[in-house]
CSV table of C-alpha atoms and ligand atoms in Angstrom, one decimal:
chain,number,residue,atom,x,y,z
U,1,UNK,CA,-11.0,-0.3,25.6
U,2,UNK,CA,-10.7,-1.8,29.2
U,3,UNK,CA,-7.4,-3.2,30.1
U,4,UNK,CA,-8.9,-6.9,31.7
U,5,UNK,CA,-11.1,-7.2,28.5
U,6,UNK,CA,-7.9,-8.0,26.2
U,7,UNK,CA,-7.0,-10.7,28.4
U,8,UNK,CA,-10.0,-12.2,26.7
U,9,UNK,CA,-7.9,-12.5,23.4
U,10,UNK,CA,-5.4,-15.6,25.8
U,11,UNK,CA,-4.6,-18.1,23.6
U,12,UNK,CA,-7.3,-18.2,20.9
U,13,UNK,CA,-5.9,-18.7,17.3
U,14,UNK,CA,-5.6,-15.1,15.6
U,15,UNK,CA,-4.8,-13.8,12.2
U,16,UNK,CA,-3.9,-10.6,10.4
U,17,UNK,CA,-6.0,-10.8,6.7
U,18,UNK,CA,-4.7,-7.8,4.2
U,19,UNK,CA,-7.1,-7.3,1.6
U,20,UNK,CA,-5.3,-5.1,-1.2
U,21,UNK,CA,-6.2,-3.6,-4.4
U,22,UNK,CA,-7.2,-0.4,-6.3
U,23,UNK,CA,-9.6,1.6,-5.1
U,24,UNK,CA,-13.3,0.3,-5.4
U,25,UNK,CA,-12.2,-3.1,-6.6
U,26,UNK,CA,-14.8,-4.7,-4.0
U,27,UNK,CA,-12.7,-4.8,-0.9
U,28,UNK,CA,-15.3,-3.6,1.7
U,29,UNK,CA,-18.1,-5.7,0.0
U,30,UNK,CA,-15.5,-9.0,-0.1
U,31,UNK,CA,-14.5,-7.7,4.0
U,32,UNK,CA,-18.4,-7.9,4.7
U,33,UNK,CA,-18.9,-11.2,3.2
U,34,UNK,CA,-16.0,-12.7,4.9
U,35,UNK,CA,-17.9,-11.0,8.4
U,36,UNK,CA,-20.8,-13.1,8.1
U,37,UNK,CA,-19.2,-16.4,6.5
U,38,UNK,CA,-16.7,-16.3,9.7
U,39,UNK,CA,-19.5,-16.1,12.1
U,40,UNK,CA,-21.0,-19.6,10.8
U,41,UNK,CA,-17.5,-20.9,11.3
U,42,UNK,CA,-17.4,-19.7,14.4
U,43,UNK,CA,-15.2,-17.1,14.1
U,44,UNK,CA,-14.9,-13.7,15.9
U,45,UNK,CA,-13.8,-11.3,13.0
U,46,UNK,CA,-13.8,-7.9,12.5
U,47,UNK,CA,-12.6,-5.2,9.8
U,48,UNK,CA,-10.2,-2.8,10.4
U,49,UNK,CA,-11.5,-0.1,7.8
U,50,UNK,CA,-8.7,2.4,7.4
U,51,UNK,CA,-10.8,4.9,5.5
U,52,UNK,CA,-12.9,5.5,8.5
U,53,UNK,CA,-10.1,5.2,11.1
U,54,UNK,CA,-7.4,8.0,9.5
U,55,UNK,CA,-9.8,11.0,9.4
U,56,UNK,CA,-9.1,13.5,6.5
U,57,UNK,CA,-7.4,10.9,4.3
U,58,UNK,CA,-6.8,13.8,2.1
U,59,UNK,CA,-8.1,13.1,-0.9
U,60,UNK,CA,-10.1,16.3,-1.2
U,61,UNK,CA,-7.8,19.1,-0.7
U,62,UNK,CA,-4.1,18.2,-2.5
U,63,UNK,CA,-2.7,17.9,-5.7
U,64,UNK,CA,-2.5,14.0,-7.2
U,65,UNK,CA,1.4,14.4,-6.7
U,66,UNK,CA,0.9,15.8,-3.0
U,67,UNK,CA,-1.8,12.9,-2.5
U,68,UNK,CA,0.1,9.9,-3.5
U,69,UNK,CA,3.5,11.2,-2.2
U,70,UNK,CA,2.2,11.9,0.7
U,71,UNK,CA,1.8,7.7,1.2
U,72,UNK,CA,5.7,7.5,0.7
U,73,UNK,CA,7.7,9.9,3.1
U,74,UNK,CA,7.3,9.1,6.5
U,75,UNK,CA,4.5,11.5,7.2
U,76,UNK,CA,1.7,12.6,9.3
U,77,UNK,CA,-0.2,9.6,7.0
U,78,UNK,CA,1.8,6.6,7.6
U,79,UNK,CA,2.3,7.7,11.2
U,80,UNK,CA,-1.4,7.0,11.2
U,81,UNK,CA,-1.3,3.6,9.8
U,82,UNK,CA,1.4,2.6,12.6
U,83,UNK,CA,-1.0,4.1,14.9
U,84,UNK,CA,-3.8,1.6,13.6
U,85,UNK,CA,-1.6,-0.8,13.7
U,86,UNK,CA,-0.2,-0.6,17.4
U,87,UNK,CA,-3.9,-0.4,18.0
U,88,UNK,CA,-3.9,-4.2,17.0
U,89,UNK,CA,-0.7,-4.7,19.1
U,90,UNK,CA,-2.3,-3.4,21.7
U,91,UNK,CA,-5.3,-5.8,21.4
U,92,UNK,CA,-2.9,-8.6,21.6
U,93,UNK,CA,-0.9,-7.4,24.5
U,94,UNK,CA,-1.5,-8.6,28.0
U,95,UNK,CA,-2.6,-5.8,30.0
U,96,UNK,CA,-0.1,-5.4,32.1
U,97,UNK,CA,2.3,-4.9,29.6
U,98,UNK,CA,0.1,-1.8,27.9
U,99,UNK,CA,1.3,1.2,28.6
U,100,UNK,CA,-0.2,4.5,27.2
U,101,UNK,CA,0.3,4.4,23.2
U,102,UNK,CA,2.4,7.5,21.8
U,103,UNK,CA,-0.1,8.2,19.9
U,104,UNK,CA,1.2,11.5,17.8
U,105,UNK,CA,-1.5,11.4,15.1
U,106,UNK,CA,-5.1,10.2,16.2
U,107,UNK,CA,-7.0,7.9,14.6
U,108,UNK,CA,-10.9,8.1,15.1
U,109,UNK,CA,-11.3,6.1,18.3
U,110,UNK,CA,-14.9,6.2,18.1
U,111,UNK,CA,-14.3,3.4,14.9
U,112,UNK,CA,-11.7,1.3,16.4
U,113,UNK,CA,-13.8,1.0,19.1
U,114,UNK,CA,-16.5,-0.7,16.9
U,115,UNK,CA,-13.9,-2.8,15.6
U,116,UNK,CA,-12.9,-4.2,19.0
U,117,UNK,CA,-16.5,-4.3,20.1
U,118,UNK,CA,-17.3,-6.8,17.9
U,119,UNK,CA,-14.6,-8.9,18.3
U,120,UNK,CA,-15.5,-8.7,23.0
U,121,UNK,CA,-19.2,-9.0,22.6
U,122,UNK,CA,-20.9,-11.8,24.7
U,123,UNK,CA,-22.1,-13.7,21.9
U,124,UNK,CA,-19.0,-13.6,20.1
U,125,UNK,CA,-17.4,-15.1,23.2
U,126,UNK,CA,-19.7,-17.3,25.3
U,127,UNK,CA,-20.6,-20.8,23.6
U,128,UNK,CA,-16.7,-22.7,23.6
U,129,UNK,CA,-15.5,-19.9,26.3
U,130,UNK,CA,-13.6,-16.7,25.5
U,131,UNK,CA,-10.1,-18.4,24.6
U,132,UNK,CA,-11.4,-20.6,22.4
U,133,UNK,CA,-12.8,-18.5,19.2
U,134,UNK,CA,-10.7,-18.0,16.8
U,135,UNK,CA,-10.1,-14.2,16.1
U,136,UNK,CA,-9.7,-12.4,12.4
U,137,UNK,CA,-8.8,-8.7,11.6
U,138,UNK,CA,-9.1,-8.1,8.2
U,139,UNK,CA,-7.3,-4.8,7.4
U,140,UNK,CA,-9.1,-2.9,4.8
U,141,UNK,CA,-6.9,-0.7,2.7
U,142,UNK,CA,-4.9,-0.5,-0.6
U,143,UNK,CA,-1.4,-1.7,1.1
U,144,UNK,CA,-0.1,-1.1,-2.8
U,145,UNK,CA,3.6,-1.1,-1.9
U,146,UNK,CA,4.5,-4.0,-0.7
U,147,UNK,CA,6.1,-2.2,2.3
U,148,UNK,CA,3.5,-1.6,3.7
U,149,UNK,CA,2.0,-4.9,3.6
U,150,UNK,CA,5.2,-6.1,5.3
U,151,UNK,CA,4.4,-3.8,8.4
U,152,UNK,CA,1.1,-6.2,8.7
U,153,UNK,CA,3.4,-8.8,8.7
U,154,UNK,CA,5.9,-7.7,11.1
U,155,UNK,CA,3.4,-6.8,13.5
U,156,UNK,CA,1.8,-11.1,13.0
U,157,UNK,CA,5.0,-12.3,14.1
U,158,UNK,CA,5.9,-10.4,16.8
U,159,UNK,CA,2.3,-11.1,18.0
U,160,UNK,CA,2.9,-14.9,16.9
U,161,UNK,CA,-0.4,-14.4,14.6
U,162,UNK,CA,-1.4,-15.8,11.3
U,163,UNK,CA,-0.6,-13.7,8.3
U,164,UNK,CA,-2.1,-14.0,5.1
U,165,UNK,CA,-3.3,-11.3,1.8
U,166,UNK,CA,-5.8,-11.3,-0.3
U,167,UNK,CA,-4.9,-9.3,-4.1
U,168,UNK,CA,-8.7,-8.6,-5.2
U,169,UNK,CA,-7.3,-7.8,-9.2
U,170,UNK,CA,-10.3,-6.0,-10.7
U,171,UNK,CA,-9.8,-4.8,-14.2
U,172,UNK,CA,-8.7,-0.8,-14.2
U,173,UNK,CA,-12.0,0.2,-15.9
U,174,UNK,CA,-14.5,-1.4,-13.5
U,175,UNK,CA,-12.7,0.3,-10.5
U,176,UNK,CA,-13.0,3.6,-12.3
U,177,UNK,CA,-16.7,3.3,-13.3
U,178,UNK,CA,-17.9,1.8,-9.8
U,179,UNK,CA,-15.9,4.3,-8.1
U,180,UNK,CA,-17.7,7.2,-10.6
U,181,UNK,CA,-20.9,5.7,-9.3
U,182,UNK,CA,-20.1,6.1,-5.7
U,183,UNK,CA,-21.7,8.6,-3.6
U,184,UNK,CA,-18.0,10.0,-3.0
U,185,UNK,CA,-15.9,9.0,-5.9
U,186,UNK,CA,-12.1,9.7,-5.4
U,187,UNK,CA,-10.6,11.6,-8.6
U,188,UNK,CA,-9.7,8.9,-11.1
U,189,UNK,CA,-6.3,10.2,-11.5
U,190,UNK,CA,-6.0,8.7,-8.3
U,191,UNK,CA,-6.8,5.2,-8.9
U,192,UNK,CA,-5.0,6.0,-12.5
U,193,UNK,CA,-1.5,6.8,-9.8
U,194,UNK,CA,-2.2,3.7,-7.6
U,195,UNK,CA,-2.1,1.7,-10.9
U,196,UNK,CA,1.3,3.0,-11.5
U,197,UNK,CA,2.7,2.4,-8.0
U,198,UNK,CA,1.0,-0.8,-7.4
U,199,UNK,CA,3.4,-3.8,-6.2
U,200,UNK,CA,0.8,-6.7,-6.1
U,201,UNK,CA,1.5,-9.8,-3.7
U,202,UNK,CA,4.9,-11.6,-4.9
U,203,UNK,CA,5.5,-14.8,-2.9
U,204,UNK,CA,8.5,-15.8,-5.3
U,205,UNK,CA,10.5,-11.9,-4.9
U,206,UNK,CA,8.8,-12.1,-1.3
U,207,UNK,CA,9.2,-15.2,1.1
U,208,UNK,CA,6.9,-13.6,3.6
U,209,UNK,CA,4.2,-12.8,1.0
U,210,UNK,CA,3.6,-16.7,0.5
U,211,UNK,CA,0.2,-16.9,1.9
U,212,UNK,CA,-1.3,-14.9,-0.5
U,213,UNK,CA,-4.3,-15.3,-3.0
U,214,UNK,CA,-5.6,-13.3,-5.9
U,215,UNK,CA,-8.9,-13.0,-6.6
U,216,UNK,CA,-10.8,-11.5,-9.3
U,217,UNK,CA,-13.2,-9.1,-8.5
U,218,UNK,CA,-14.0,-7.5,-11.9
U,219,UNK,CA,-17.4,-9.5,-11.7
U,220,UNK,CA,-19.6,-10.5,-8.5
U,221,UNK,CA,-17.9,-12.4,-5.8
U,222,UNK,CA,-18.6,-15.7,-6.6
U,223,UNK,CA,-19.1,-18.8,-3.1
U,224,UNK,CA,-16.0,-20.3,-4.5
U,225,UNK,CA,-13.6,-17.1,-4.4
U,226,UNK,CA,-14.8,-16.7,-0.6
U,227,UNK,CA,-14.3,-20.8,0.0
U,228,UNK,CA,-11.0,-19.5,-1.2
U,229,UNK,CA,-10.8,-16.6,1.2
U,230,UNK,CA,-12.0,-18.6,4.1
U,231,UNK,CA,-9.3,-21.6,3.6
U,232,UNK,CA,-6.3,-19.0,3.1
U,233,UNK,CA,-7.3,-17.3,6.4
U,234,UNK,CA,-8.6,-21.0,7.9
U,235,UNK,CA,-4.9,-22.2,6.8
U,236,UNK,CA,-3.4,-18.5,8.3
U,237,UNK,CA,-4.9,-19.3,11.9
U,238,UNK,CA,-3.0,-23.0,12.2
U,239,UNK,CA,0.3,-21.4,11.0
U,240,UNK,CA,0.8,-18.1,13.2
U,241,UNK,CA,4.4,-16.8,12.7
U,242,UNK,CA,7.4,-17.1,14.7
U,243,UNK,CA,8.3,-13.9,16.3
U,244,UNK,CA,12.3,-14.9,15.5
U,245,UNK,CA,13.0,-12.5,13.2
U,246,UNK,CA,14.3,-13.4,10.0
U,247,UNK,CA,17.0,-11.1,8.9
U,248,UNK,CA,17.2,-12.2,5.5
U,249,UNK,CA,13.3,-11.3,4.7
U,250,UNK,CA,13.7,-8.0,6.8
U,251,UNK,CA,17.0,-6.7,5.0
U,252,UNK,CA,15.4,-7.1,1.7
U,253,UNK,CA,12.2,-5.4,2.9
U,254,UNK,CA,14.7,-2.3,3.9
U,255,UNK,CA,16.3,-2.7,1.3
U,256,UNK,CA,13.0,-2.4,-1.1
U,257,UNK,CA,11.7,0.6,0.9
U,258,UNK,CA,14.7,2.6,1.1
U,259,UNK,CA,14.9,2.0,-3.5
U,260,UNK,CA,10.9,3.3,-3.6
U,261,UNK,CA,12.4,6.0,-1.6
U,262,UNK,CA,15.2,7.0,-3.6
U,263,UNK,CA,13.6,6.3,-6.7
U,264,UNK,CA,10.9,8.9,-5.2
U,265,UNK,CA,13.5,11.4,-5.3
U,266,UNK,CA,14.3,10.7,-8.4
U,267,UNK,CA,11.1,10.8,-9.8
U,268,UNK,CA,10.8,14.5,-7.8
U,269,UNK,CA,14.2,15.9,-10.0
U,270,UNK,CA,13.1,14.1,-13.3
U,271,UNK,CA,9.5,15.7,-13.0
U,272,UNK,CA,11.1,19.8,-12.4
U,273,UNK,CA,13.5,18.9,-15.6
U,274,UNK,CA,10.5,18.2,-17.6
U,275,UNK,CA,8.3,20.9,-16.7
U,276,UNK,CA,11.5,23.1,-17.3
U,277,UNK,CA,12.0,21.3,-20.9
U,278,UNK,CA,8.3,22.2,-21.9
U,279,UNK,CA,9.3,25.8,-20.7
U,280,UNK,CA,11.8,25.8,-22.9
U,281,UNK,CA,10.3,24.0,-26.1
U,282,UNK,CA,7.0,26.7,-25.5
U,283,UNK,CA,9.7,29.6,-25.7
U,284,UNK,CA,11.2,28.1,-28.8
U,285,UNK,CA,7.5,28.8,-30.6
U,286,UNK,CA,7.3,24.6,-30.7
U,287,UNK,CA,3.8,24.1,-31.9
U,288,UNK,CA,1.3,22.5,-29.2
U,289,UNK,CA,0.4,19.1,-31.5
U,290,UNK,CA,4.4,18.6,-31.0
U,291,UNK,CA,4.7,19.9,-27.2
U,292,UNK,CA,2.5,17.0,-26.9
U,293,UNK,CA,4.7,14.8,-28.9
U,294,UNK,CA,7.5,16.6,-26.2
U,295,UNK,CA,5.5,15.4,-23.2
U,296,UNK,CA,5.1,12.0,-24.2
U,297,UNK,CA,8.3,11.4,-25.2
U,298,UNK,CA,9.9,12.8,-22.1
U,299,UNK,CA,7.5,11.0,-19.9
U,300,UNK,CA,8.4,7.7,-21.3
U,301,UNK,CA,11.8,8.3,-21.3
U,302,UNK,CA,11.8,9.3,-17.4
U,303,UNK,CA,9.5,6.0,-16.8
U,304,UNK,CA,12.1,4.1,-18.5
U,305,UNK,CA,15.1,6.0,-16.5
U,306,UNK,CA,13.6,5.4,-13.1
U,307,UNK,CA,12.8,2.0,-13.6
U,308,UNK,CA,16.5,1.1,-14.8
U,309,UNK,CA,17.2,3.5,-12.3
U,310,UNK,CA,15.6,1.2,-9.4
U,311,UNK,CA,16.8,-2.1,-10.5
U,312,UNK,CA,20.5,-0.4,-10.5
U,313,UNK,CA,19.8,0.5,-6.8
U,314,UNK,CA,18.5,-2.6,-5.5
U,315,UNK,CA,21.8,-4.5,-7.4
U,316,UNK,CA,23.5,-2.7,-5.1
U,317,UNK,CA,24.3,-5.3,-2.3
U,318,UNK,CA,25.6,-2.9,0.3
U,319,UNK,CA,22.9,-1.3,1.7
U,320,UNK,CA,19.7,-1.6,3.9
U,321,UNK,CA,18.9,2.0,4.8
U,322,UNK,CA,19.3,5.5,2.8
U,323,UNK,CA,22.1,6.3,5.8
U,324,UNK,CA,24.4,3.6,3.7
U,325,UNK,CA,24.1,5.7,0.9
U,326,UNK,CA,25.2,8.6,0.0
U,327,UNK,CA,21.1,9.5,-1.2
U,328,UNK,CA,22.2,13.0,-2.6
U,329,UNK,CA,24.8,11.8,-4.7
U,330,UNK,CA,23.0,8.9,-6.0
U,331,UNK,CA,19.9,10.5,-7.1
U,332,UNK,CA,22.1,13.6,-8.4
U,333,UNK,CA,24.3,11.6,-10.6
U,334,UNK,CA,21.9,9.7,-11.9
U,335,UNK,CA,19.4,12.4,-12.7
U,336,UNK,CA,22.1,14.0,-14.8
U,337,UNK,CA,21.9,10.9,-17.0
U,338,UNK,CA,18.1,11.7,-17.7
U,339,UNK,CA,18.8,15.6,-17.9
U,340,UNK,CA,21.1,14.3,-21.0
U,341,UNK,CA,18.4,12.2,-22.3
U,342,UNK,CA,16.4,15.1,-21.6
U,343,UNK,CA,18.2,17.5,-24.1
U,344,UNK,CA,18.7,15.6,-26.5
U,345,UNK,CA,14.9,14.6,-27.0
U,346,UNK,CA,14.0,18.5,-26.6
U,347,UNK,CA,16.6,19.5,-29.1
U,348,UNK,CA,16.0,17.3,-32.1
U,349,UNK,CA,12.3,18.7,-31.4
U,350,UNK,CA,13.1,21.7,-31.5
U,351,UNK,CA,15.3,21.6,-34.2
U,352,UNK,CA,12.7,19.3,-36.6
U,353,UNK,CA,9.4,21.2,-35.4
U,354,UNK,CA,10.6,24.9,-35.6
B,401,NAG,C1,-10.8,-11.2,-14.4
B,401,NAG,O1,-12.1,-11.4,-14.8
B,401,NAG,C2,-12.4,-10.6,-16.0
B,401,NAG,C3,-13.9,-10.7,-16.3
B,401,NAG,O2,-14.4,-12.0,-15.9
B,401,NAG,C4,-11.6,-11.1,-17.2
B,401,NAG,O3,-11.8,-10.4,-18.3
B,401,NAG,C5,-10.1,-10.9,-16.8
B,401,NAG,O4,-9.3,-11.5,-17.8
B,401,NAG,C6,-9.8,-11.6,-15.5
B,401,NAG,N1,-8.4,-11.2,-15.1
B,401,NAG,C7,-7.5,-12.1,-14.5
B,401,NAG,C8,-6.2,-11.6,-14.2
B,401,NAG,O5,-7.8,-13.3,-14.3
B,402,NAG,C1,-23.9,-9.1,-9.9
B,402,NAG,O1,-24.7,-8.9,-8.8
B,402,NAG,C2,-25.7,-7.9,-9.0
B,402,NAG,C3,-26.4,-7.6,-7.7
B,402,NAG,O2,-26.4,-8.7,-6.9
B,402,NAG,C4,-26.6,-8.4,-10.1
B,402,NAG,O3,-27.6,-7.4,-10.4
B,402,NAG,C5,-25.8,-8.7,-11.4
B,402,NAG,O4,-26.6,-9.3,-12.4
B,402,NAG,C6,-24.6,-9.7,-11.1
B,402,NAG,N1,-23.8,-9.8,-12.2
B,402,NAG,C7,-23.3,-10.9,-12.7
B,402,NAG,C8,-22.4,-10.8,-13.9
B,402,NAG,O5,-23.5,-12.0,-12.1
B,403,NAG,C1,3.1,9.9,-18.5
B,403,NAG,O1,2.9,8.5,-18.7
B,403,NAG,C2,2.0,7.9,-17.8
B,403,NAG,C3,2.0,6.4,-18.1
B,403,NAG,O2,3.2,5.9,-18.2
B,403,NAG,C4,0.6,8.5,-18.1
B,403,NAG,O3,-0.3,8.0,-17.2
B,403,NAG,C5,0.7,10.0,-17.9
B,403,NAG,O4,-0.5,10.6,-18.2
B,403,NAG,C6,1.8,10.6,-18.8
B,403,NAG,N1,1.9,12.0,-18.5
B,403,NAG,C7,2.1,12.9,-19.5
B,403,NAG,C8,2.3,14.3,-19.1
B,403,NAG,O5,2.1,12.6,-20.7
């Protein structure tokens, strides 16, 4: 993109639109109705599909474990959404200030081209004059921690944009059979993961979250959900952020990334004791119909674990980043509480089900 172009973007209103959700719930289709229903307000708009800009997303060649951790640890893949996302920064930026991105991890250029390009042409620009148009990114992707959404966020107010989410909720099973009927389905135990780790919008737990809507997508798109749409983004525009920070809203974001990480670890330690306990109970002749029993017993217990596990962490008032705490400790201590748990379940099967 050419330097004197982004001086185009001046003074026009802007906003940031996240659309989240499961995979297939309808986010492209809502992102493309949005497109046209913008131009006949008279809006330059544009979707920023991450699908097409983080080549190899991966989803063919790792385990479910590898694919979905892979979104948490600070990786090749979420130095590609930062990437996308100083892309937008950059947009915003006058040009003198741009210097050449670090870009470590490329994102296909080709794409975000496009996605600028429709934002600069002529016709988007001429009839009120360039600064006038207001301008939209909607960001297409799951976003399902809530940390990650709050990167969108961060990156609206120190741009002084207009930030605003759109939750499409579309029931479980619709996702999974429109996604089957997709030229190139993702696995379902994908989606069936996302489900787990999803952390829809929550304007009461999260200030920042407050211009948020959800919308159901489990049927067709109907004119009033995108009325809806258009007045949350419409009402985004007016309202950019204020690039103070607020140090309350960005502690507890810390704070809430640094749990999912611990917990993560957790999760790791719990999931090697398992698969060590079902060693154990196969060695002990345990018959399959109760290794099954085994498995679903230890499973729920670990759910359980990590969950009480996570609200003990964030009770904790003294930290905002895993250097406050002693990370090792934590999770090793509290792992040993499940490894109990652990035995005991295998042993009274063993015991019962010889
Ligand atoms: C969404 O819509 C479906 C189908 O119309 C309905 O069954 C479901 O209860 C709705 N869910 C929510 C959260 O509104
Ligand atoms: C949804 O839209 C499709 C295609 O536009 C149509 O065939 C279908 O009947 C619609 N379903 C409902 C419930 O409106
Ligand atoms: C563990 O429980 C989750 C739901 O809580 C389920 O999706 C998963 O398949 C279970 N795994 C095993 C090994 O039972």
């Amino acid at each position: 993109m050419a330097g004197e172009k982004t001086a185009d973007v001046g003074a026009a209103p802007a906003c940031l639109c996240v659309l989240c959700g499961l995979p297939a719930a309808g986010k492209s289709t809502l992102a493309r109705t949005v497109l046209r229903t913008a131009a006949e307000s008279g809006w330059r708009a544009t979707v920023v599909p991450y699908d097409d800009l983080i080549p190899d997303r991966a989803f063919q060649s790792r385990t479910v474990e590898d694919r979905v951790s892979l979104h948490d640890a600070p990786t090749e893949w979420k130095l590609h959404r930062q990437v996308v996302l100083q892309c937008i920064e950059r947009f915003f930026m006058k040009p003198a200030v741009v210097a050449e991105l670090p870009v470590k991890c490329q994102i296909n250029g080709g794409v975000w081209e496009q996605c600028i390009q429709d934002l600069l042409r002529p016709e988007a620009l001429d009839h009120s004059g360039p600064d006038q148009k207001p301008l939209v990114f909607l960001l297409d992707d799951n976003f399902y921690y809530q940390s990650m959404r709050y990167e969108v966020c961060q990156l609206a107010r120190k741009c002084s944009l207009g930030f605003c989410q759109v939750y499409l909720h579309c029931e479980l099973e619709s996702c999974i059979i429109r996604n089957q009927n997709r030229p190139q389905p993702i696995p379902t135990e994908v989606i069936l993961e996302m489900v787990k780790r999803l952390e829809s919008p929550n304007p009461q737990k999260n200030p920042w979250e407050k211009n948020s809507i959800l919308l159901n997508t489990t049927e067709n798109l109907s004119k009033s959900g995108i009325n809806r749409v258009m007045d949350l983004i419409s009402s985004a525009l007016n309202n950019p952020l204020n690039p103070v920070e607020d140090n309350i809203e960005q502690k507890e974001a810390d704070r809430q990334k640094c749990a999912t990480s611990v917990v993560h670890q957790a999760d790791q330690a719990c999931r090697r004791l398992i698969s060590e306990a079902m060693k154990t109970a196969r060695e002990n002749q345990v018959s399959s119909e109760h290794m099954r029993s085994v498995a679903t017993q230890l499973n729920e217990s670990k759910t359980t674990f990590l969950q009480n596990f996570k609200k003990q962490i964030l009770q904790q008032t003294s930290f905002t980043q895993e250097e406050d705490l002693d990370v090792e400790h934590v999770v090793k201590k509290a792992v040993a509480v499940f490894d109990h748990e652990k035995k005991e379940i295998l042993h009274r099967i063993i015991n019962d089900h010889k």
